[in-house]
Coordinates of C-alpha atoms in Angstrom, one line a residue:
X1 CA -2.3 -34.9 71.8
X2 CA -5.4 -33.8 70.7
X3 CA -5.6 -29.7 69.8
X4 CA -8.7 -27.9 71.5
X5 CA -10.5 -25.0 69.9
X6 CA -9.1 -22.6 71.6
X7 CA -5.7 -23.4 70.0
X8 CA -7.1 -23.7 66.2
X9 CA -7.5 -19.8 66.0
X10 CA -4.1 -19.1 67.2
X11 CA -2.4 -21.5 64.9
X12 CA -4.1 -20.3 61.7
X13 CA -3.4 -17.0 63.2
X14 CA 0.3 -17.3 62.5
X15 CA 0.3 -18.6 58.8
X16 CA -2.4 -15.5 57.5
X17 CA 0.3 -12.8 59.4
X18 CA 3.5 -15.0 57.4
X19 CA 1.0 -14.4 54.3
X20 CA 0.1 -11.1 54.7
X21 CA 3.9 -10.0 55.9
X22 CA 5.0 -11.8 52.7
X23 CA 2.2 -10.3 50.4
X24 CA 3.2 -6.2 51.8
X25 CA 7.1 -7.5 51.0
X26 CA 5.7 -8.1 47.2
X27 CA 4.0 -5.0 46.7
X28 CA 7.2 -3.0 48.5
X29 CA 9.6 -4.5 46.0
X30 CA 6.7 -3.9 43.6
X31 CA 6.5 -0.3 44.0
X32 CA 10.1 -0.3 44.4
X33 CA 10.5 -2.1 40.7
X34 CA 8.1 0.7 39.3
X35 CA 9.8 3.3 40.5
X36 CA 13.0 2.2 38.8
X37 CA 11.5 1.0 35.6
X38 CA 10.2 4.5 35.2
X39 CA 13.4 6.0 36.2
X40 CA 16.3 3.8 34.5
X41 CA 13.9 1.8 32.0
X42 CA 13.6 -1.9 32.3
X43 CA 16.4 -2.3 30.1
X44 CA 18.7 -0.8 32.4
X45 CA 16.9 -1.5 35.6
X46 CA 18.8 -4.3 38.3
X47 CA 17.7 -6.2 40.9
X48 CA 19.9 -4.8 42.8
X49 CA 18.5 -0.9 42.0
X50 CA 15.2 -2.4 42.7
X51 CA 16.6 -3.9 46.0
X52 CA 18.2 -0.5 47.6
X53 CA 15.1 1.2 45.9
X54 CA 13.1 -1.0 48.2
X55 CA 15.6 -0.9 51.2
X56 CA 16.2 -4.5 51.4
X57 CA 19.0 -6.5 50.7
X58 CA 19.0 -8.5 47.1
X59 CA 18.5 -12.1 49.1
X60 CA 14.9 -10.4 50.5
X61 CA 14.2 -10.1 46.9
X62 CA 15.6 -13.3 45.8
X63 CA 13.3 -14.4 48.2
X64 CA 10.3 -13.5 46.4
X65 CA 11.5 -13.2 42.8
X66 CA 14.2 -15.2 41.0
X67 CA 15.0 -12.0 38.3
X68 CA 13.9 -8.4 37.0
X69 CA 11.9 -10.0 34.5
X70 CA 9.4 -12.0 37.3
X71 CA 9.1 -8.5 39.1
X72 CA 8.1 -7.0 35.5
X73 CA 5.4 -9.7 34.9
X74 CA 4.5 -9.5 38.3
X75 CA 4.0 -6.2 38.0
X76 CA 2.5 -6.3 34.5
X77 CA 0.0 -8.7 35.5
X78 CA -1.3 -6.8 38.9
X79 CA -1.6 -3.6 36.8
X80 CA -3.5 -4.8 34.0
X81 CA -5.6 -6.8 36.2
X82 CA -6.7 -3.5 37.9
X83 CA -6.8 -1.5 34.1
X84 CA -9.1 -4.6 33.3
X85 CA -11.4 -4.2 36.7
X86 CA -11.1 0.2 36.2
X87 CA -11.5 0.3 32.5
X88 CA -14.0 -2.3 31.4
X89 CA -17.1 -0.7 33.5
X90 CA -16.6 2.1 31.0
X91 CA -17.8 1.3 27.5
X92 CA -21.4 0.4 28.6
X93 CA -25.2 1.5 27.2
X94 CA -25.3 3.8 30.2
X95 CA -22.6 5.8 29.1
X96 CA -24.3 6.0 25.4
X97 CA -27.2 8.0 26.5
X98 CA -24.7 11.2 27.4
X99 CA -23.9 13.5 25.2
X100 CA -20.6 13.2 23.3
X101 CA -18.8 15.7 26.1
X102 CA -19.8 14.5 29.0
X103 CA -19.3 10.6 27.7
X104 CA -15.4 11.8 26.9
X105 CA -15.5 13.1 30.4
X106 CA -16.8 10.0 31.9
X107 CA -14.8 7.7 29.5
X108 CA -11.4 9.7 29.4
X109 CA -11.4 11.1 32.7
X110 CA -10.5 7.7 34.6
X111 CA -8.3 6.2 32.1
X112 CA -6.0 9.5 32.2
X113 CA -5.9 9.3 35.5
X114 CA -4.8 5.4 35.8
X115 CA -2.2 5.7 33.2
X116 CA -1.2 9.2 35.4
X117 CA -0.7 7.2 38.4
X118 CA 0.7 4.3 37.3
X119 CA 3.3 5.5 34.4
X120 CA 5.1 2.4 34.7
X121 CA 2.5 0.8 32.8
X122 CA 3.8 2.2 29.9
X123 CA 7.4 2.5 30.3
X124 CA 7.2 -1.5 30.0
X125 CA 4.8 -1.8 27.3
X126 CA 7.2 0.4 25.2
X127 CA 10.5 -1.3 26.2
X128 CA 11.6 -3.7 23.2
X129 CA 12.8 -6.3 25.8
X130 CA 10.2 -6.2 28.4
X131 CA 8.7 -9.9 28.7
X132 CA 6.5 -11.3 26.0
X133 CA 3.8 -12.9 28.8
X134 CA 3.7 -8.8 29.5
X135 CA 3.0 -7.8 25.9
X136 CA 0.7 -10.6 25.2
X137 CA -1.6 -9.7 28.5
X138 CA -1.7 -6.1 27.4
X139 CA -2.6 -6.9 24.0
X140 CA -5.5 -9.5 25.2
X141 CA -6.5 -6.2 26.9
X142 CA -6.5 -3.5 24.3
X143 CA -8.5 -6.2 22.1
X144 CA -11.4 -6.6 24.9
X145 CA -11.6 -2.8 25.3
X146 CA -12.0 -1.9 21.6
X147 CA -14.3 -4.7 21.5
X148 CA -16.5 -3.3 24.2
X149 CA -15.8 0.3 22.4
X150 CA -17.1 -1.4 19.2
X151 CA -20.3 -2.4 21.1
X152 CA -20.6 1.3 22.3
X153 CA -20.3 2.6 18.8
X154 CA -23.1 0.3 17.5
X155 CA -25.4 0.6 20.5
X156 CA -25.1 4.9 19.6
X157 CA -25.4 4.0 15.8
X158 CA -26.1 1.0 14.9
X159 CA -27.2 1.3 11.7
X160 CA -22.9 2.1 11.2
X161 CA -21.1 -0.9 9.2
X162 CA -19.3 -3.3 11.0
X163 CA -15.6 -2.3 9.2
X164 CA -16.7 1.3 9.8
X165 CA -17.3 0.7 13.8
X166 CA -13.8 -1.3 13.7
X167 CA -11.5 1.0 12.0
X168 CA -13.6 4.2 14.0
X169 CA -13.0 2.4 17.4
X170 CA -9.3 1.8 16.4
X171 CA -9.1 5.4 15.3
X172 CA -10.1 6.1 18.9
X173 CA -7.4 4.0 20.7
X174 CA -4.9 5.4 18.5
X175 CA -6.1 9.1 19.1
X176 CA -6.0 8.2 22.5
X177 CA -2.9 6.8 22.6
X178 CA -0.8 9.5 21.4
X179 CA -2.9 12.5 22.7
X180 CA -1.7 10.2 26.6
X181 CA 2.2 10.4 25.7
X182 CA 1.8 14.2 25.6
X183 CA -0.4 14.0 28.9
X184 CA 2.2 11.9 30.9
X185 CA 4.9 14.3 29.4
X186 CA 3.8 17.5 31.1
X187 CA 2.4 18.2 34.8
X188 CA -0.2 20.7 36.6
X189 CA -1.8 23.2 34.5
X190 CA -0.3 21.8 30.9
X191 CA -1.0 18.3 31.8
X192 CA -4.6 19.4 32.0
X193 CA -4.4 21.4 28.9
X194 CA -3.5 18.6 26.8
X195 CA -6.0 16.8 28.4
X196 CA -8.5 19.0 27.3
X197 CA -6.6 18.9 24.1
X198 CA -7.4 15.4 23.7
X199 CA -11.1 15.7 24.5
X200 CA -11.4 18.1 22.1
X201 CA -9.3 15.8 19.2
X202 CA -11.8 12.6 20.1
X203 CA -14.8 15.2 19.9
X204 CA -13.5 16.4 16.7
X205 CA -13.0 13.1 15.2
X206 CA -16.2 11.4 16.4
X207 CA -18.9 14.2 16.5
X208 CA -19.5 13.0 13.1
X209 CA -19.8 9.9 13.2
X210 CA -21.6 9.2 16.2
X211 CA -23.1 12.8 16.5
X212 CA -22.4 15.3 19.8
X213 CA -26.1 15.4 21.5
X214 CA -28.1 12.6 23.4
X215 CA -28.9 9.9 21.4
X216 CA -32.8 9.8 20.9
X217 CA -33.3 6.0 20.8
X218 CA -36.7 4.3 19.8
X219 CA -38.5 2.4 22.8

C-alpha cells in the first residue's frame, strides 16, 4: 500500500516526540545524578539515589544508562562541552585591548558563574574514582584554555618569552583554581567577597607582567 504525503508527517511525527521524551528522561536523571554527586560524592552515590532523586524507578534508568559511571561521563561530557562553548570565546584580541580590571571582569565573571551553577563539575573532577574518559576530557580542556590564555598573554606582550607566557598562564589557572574552591565554599555577600578577592590576587599577580592600563598597540 502506497503511503501519501499526508501520512509521512504524521509518522515522522511519532519517532521526534519518542526522541525528544527520551532526550528530557536523560537530562532528568542527569540533573538528578548532579544533584547527588554533589551531595553524597560519586564515590558514595547509587543508581538507585540517582533513581528516587529523579522519581523514577531504577529500570527507567537502566533504561538509559547501564551504571553510575555512564551517568558520570554522561554528565562529564555534556558539561564540558558547554565549559568548551562558554569559556573558549573568552581569551580573544578583543578582550586584550581592556584594561587589566575590566578584562578580569569580562574573563572571571562568566567562568565563576559556570562553575557556580554547575558545582558538580568539580565534585567529579576531584573524586579519585570518577571515570578516566572524565578526567582525560577535562584535561584536553584545561590544555586548550591555557593555550588560548598563552595566546592572550603574547598578543598583550609579546615581546614576553615563550617559558615566561607558559608558566605566567599556568600561574593563572592555578590562582584561579584555588581562589574558585573558596568561591563555591561560601554564598551571597562572602561568595562575592572572595570573588573580588580573587580579582584582586590575579590583578596583583599580573599587573606586572602584562601591565593594568589599555594596551597601546602599534598599527
Amino acid at each position: 500500500m502506497t503511503e501519501t504525503k499526508a501520512d509521512q508527517p504524521a509518522g515522522e511525527a511519532k519517532p521526534r516526540r519518542r526522541q525528544a521524551r527520551g532526550e528530557r528522561r536523560i537530562q532528568q536523571l542527569l540533573d538528578a545524578a548532579a544533584s547527588v554527586f554533589c551531595r553524597t560524592g560519586y564515590a558514595g552515590a547509587s543508581t538507585n539515589a540517582i533513581a528516587r532523586e529523579a522519581g523514577v524507578s531504577p529500570g527507567t534508568l537502566y533504561q538509559f544508562f547501564p551504571n553510575k559511571e555512564a551517568i558520570a561521563v554522561e554528565l562529564g561530557e555534556r558539561l564540558t562541552h558547554r565549559m568548551r562553548e562558554a569559556h573558549g570565546v573568552l581569551f580573544t584580541p578583543e578582550y586584550a585591548s581592556l584594561p587589566l580590571d575590566r578584562m578580569l571582569d569580562a574573563v572571571v565573571d562568566p567562568m565563576v558563574e559556570f562553575n557556580c551553577q554547575n558545582p558538580v563539575f568539580l565534585t567529579l573532577i576531584h573524586s579519585g574514582d570518577v571515570p578516566g574518559l572524565m578526567t582525560e576530557d577535562h584535561d584536553a580542556l584545561h590544555v586548550a584554555l591555557q593555550a588560548r590564555l598563552e595566546e592572550l598573554i603574547e598578543f598583550i606582550q609579546p615581546a614576553l618569552p615563550a617559558e615566561r607566557r607558559t608558566r605566567t598562564a599556568t600561574m593563572v589557572f592555578s590562582l584561579f583554581k584555588a581562589g574558585l574552591e573558596l568561591v563555591l565554599a561560601h554564598e551571597g555577600e562572602e561568595r562575592a567577597a572572595y570573588i573580588e578577592e580573587l580579582k584582586a590576587s590575579l590583578h596583583g599577580y599580573l599587573a606586572p607582567i602584562i601591565g593594568a592600563e589599555t594596551p597601546s598597540r602599534a598599527p
